[in-house]
Coordinates of C-alpha atoms in Angstrom, one line a residue:
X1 CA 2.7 34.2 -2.8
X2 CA 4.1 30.9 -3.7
X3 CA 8.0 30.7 -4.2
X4 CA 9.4 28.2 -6.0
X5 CA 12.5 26.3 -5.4
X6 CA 15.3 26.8 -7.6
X7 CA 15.2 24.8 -10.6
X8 CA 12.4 22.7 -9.7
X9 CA 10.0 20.7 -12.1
X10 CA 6.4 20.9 -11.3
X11 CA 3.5 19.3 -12.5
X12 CA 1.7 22.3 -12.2
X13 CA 2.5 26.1 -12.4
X14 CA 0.7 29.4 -12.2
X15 CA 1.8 32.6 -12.3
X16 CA 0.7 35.9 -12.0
X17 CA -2.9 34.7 -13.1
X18 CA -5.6 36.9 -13.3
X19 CA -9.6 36.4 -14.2
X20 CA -12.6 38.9 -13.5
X21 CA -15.8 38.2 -14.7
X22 CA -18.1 41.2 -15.2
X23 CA -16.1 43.8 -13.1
X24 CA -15.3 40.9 -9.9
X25 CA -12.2 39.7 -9.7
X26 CA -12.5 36.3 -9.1
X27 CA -8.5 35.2 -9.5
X28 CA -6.0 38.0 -8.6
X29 CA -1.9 37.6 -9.6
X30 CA -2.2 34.0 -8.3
X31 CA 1.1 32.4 -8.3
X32 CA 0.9 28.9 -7.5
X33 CA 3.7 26.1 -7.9
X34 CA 2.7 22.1 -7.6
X35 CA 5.4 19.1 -7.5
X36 CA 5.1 15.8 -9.3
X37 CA 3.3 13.6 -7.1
X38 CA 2.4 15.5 -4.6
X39 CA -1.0 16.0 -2.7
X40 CA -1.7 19.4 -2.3
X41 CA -4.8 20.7 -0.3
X42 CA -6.2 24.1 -0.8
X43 CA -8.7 25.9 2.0
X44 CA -10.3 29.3 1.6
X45 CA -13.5 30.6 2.6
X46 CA -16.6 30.8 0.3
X47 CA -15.5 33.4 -2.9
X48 CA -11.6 32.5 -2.4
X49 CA -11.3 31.8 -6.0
X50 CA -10.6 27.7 -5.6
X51 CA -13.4 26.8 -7.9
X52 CA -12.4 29.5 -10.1
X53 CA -9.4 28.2 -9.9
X54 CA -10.0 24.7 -11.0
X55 CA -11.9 26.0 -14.2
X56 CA -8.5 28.2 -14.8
X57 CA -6.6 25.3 -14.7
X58 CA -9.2 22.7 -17.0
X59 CA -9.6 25.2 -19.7
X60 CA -13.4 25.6 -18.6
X61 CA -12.7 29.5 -18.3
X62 CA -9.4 31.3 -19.8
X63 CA -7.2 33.9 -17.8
X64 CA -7.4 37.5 -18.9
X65 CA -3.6 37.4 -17.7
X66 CA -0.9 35.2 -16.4
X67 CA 1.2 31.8 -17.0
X68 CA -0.8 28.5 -16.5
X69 CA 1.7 25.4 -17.1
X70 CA 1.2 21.2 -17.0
X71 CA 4.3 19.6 -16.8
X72 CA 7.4 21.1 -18.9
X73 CA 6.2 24.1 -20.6
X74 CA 2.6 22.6 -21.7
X75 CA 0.7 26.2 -22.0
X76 CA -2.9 25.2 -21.2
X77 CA -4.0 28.6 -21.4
X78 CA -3.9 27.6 -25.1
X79 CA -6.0 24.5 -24.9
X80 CA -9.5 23.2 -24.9
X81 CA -10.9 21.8 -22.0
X82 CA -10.7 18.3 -24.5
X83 CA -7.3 18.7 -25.2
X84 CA -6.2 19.5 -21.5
X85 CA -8.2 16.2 -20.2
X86 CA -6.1 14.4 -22.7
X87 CA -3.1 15.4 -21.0
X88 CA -3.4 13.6 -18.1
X89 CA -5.9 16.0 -16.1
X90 CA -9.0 14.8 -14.7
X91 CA -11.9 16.8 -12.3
X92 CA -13.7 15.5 -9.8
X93 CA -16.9 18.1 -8.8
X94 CA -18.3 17.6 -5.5
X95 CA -21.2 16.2 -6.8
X96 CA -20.3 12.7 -8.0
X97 CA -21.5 11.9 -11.7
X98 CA -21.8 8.2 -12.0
X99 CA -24.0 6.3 -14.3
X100 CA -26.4 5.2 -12.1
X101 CA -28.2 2.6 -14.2
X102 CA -25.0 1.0 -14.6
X103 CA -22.9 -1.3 -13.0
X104 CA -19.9 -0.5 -10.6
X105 CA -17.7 -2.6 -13.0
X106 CA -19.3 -0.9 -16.0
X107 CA -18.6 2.3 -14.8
X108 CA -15.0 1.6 -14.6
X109 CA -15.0 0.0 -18.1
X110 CA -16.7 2.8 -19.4
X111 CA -14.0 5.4 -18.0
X112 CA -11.3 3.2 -19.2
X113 CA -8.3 5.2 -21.1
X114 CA -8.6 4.8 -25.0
X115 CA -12.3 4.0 -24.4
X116 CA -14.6 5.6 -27.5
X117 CA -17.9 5.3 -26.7
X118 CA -20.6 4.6 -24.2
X119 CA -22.0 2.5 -27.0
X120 CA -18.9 0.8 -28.4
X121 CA -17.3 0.2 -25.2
X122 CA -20.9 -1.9 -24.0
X123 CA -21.1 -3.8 -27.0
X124 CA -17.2 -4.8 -27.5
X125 CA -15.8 -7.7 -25.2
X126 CA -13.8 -6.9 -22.3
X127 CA -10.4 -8.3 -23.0
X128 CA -8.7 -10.0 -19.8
X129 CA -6.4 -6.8 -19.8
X130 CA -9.1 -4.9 -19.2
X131 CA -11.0 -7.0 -16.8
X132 CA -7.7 -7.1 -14.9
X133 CA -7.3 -3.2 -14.8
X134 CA -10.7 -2.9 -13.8
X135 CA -10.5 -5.0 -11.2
X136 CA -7.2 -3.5 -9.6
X137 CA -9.2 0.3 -9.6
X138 CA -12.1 -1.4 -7.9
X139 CA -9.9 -2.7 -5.2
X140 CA -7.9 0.9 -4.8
X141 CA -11.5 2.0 -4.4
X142 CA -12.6 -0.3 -2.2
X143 CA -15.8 -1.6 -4.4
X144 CA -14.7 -5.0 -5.4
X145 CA -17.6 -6.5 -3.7
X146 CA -19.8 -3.9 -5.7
X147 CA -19.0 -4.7 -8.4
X148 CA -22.5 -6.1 -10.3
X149 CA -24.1 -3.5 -8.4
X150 CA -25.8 -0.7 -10.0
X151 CA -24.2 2.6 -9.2
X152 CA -27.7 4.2 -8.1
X153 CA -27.9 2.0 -5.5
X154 CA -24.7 3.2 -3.8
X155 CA -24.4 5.4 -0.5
X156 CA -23.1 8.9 -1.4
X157 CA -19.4 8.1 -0.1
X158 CA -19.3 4.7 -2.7
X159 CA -20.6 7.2 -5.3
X160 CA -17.2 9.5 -4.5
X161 CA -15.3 6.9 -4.3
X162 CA -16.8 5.2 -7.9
X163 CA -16.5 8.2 -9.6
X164 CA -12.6 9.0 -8.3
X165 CA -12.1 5.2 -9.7
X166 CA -13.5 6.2 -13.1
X167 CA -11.1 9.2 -13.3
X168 CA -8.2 6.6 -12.2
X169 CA -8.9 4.8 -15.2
X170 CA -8.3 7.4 -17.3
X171 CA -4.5 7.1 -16.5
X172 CA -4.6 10.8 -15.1
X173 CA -1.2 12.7 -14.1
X174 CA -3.2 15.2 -12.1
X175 CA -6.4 14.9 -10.1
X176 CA -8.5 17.7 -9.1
X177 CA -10.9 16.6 -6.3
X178 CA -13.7 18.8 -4.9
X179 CA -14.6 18.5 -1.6
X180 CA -14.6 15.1 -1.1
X181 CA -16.0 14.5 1.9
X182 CA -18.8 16.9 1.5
X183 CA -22.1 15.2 2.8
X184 CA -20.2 11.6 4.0
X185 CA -20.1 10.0 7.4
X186 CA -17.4 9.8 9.4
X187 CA -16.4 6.5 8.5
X188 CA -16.6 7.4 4.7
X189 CA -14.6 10.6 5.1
X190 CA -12.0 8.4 6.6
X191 CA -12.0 6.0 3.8
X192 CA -11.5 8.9 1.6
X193 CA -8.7 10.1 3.3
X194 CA -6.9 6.8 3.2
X195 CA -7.9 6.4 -0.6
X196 CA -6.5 9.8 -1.6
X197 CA -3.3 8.7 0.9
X198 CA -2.7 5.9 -0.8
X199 CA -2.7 7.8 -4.3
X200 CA -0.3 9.9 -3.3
X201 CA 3.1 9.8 -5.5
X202 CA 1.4 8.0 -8.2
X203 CA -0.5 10.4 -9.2
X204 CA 0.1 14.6 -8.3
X205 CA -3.4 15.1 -6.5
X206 CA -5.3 18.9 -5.9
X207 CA -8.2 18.8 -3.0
X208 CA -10.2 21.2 -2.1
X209 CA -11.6 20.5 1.2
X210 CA -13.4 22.4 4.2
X211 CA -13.6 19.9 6.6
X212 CA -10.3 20.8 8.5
X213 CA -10.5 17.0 10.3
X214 CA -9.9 15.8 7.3
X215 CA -7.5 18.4 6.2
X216 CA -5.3 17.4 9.0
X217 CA -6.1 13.8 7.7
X218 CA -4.5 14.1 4.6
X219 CA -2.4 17.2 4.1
X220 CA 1.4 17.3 3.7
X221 CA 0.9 21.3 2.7
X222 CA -2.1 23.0 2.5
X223 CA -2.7 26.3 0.4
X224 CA -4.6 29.3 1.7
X225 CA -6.5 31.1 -1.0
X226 CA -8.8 34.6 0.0
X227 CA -9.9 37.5 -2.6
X228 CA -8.4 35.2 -5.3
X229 CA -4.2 34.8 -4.4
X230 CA -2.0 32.8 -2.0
X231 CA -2.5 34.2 1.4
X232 CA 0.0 31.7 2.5
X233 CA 0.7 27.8 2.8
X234 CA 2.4 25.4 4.9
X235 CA 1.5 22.6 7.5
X236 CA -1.9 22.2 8.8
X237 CA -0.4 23.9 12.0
X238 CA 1.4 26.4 10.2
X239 CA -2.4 28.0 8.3
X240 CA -4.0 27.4 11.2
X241 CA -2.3 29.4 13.4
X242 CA -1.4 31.8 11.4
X243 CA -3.0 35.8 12.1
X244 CA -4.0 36.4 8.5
X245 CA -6.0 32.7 8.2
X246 CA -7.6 33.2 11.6
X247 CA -8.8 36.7 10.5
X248 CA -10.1 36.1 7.3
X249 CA -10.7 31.8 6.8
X250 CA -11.6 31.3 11.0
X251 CA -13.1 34.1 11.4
X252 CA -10.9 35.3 14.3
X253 CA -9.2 38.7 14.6
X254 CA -6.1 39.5 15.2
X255 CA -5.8 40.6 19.1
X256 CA -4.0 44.2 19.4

């Protein structure tokens, strides 16, 4: 279980949170505690709840039980998924979700905070504020030189790293990114590691990741979920050599 320090303020908080869905328990007494600006990664094998957990925490499924918090005292247990992106919370699913017959730039212009509609947004002039803006999440992204391209035409890792741009422009507080560097290169999952690096303290940032090289890449803590709780959390060298993780996450037992 996650303990929190004393008198700490996070930017995210669950406690005791529990959600079953037709008899399974997807998410049991999960206590989980997040800092402001901090990158958290969270490992677990296939069933650990961190999906589940996402939805929790978006307002795309509600908790039968428990304390979900954003920020000082924010319930979002009693929000809409609507009203929790307005917040300041923005997902990232593994699959990225551009619009493909679109420009790079457009994208971003599209995604921009305060933006209304795809419709209003294309037909209203792009005011040298915005341009600016744009530009400065195109560079963070490393698509500057992309940026008349249409987004089909990107390789998968551009696509991730587009579509992390357009939740950028959305001012978030909290980023939840899924698996990242699912499907990318090598190169590209190093990008994406330095992207995610450099985003650090700006913004509070949740991965969830399988590829432990690029755990090790990017994680200052990483949290172990199985069977829907914290089996425990620490450094990369800390989860990984611990008894319970090589049991149940590398699939190593415990010697007698």
């Amino acid at each position: 279980m996650s303990i929190p320090p004393p008198k700490q303020e996070f930017v995210l908080l669950l406690e005791e949170v529990n959600k079953s869905f037709e008899g399974f328990k997807a998410i049991s007494d999960l206590t989980f505690y997040m800092d402001v600006g901090e990158l958290r990664v969270i490992i677990g094998p296939n069933g650990a709840g961190k999906s589940s957990m996402l939805d929790l925490i978006t307002g795309r499924t509600k908790p039968d039980s428990g304390k979900i918090e954003f920020g000082r005292d924010t319930d979002l247990t009693r929000l809409n998924e609507a009203q929790i992106n307005q917040l300041g919370i923005g997902r990232k699913f593994q699959t990225p979700s551009v619009y493909i017959d679109h420009t790079v730039f457009e994208n971003i212009w599209l995604s921009l905070h305060g933006s209304r509609s795809v419709w209003v947004t294309l037909f209203s002039r792009v005011t040298p504020q915005r341009r600016d803006r744009i530009y400065e999440i195109l560079k963070i992204i490393g698509l500057e030189s992309k940026a008349e391209s249409k987004a089909g035409l990107l390789s998968h890792g551009q696509k991730q790293w587009l579509e992390i741009g357009m939740l950028l422009a959305q001012d978030p507080k909290l980023l939840l990114v899924d698996e990242p560097a699912a499907g990318m290169t090598d190169e590209e999952t190093r990008k994406t590691g330095e992207l995610l690096l450099s985003l650090e303290g700006k913004h509070s940032i949740v991965v969830i990741e399988h590829d432990m090289t690029f755990v090790r890449q990017i994680a200052r803590k990483v949290t172990v979920l199985h069977q829907g709780h914290v089996l425990c959390e620490g450094t990369v060298d800390d989860v990984q050599n611990d008894d319970r993780v090589k049991e149940v996450y590398l699939g190593r037992k415990k010697k007698n």
